[in-house]
mmCIF file of C-alpha atoms in Angstrom:
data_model
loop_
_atom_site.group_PDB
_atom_site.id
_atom_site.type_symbol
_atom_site.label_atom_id
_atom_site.label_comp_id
_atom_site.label_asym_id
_atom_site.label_seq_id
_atom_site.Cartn_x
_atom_site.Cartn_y
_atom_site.Cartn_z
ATOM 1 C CA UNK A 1 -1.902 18.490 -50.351
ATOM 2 C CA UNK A 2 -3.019 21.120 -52.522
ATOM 3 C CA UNK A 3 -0.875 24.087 -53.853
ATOM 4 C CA UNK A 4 -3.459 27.725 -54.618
ATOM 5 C CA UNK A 5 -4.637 27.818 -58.189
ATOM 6 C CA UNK A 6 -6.930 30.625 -59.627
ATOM 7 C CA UNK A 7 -9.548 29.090 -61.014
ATOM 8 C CA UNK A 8 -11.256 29.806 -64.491
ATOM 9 C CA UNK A 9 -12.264 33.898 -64.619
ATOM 10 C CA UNK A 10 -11.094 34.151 -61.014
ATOM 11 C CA UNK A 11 -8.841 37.406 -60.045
ATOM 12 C CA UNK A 12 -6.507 37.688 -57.128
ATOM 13 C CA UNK A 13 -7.088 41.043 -55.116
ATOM 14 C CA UNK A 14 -4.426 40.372 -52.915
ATOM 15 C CA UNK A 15 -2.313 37.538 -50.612
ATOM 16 C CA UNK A 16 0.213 37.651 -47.863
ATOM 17 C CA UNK A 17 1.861 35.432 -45.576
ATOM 18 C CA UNK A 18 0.024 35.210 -41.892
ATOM 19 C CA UNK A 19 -0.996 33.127 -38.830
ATOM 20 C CA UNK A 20 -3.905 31.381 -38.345
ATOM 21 C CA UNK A 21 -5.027 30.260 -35.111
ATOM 22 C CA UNK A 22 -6.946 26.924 -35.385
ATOM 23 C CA UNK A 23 -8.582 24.381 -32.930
ATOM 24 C CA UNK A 24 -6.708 21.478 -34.552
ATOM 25 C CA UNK A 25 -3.054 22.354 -33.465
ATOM 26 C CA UNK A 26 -2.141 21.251 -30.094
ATOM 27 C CA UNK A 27 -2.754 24.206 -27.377
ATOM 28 C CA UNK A 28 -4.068 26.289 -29.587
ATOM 29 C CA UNK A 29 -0.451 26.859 -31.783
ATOM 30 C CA UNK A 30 -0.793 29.113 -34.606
ATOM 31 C CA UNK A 31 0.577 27.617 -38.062
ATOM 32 C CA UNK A 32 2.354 29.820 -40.633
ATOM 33 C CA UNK A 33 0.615 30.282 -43.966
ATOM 34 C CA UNK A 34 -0.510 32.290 -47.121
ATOM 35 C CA UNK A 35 -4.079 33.867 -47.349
ATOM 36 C CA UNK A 36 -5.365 34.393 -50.770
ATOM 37 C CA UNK A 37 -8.611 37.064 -51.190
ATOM 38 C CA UNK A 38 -9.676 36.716 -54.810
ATOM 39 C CA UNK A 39 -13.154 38.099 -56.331
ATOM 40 C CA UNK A 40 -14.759 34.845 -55.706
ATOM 41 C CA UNK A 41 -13.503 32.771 -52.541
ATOM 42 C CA UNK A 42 -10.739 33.594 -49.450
ATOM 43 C CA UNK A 43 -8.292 30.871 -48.822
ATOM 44 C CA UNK A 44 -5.848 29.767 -45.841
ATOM 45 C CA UNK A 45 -2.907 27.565 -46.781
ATOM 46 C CA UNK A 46 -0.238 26.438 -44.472
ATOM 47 C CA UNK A 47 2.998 27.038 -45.665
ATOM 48 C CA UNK A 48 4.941 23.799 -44.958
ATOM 49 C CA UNK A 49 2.289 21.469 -46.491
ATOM 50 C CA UNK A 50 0.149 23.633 -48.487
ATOM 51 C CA UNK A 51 -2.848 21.929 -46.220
ATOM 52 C CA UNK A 52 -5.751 24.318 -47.029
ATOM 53 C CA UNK A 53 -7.125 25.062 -43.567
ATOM 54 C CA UNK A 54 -9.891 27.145 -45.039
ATOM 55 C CA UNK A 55 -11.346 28.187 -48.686
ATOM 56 C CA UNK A 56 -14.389 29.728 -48.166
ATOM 57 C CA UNK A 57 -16.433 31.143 -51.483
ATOM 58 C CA UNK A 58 -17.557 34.727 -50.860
ATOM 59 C CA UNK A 59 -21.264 33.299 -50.770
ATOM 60 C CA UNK A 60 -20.266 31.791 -47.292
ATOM 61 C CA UNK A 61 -18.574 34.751 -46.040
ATOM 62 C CA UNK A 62 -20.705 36.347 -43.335
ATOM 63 C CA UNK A 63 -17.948 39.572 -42.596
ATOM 64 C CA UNK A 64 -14.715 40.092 -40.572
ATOM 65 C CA UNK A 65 -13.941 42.082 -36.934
ATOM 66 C CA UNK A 66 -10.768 43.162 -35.917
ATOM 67 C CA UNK A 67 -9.159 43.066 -32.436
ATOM 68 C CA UNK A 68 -5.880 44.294 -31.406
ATOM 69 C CA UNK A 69 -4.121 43.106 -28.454
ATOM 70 C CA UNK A 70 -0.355 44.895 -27.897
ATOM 71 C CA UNK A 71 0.056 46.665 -30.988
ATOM 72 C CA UNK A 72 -0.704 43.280 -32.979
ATOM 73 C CA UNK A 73 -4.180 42.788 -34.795
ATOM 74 C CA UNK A 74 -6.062 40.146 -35.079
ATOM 75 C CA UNK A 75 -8.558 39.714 -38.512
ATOM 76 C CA UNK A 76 -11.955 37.269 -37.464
ATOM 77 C CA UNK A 77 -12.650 36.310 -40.417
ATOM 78 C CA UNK A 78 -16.623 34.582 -40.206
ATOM 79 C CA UNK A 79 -18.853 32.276 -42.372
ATOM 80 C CA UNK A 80 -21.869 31.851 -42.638
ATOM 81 C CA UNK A 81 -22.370 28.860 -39.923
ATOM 82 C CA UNK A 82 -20.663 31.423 -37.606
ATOM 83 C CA UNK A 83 -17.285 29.621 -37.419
ATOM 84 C CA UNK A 84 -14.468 32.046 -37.021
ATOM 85 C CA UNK A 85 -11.249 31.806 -38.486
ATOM 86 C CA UNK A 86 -8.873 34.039 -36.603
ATOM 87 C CA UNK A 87 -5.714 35.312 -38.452
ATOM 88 C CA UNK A 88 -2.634 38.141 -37.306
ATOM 89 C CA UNK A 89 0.423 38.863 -39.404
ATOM 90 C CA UNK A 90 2.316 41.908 -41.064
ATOM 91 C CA UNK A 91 -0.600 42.288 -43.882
ATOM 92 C CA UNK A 92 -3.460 42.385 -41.278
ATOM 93 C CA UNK A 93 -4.405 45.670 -42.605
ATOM 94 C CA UNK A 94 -3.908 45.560 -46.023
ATOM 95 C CA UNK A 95 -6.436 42.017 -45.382
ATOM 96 C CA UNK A 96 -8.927 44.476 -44.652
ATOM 97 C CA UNK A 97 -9.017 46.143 -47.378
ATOM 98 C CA UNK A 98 -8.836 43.346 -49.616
ATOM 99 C CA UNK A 99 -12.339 41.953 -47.891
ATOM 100 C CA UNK A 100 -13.697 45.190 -48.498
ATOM 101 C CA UNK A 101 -12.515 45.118 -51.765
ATOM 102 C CA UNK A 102 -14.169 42.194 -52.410
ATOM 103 C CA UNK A 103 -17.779 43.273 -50.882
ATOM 104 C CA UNK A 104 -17.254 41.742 -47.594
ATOM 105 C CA UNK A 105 -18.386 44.035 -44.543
ATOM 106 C CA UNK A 106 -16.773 44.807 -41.297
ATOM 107 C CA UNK A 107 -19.177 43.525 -38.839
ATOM 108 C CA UNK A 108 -20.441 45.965 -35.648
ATOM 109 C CA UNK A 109 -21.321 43.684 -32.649
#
């Protein structure tokens, strides 16, 4: 398992620890993890294992929506395939900013 590394000329804009909801984890159990947004790629790694769940360059990065559901909000984070990677946590907001930060655009379905 891999542990996050900046890679050459790469800067971090910002990380903090969140959920990520995933189709792998029996019914549908978030895990507990880190998410890094850096000027070049965002990255998901769980926290127990460091398994990286997603790293996605900003290329691939299609945009984010939000959605709040009782005072907690979700961050939809989408590539370019249209797979959605669904995250909630303290920083949810601050995330935001960090993909707009980095050029990528709230989308407006």
């Amino acid at each position: 398992m891999a542990k996050f590394q900046l890679q050459e000329n790469e800067t971090l804009v910002g990380s903090g620890m969140m959920a990520f909801k995933h189709k792998k984890s029996p019914a549908s159990q978030p895990t507990r993890g880190t998410i890094y947004v850096t000027n070049r790629r965002v990255c998901y790694y769980e926290s127990w294992s460091n398994y990286v769940y997603m790293d996605l360059p900003l290329s691939r990065v299609a945009g984010y929506d939000t959605k709040c559901v009782l005072f907690i909000t979700f961050v939809h984070i989408y590539d370019n395939d249209n797979t959605r990677y669904v995250f909630s946590g303290f920083p949810a907001k601050k995330l935001q900013g960090w993909l707009e930060q980095v050029g990528v655009k709230k989308l407006g379905w």
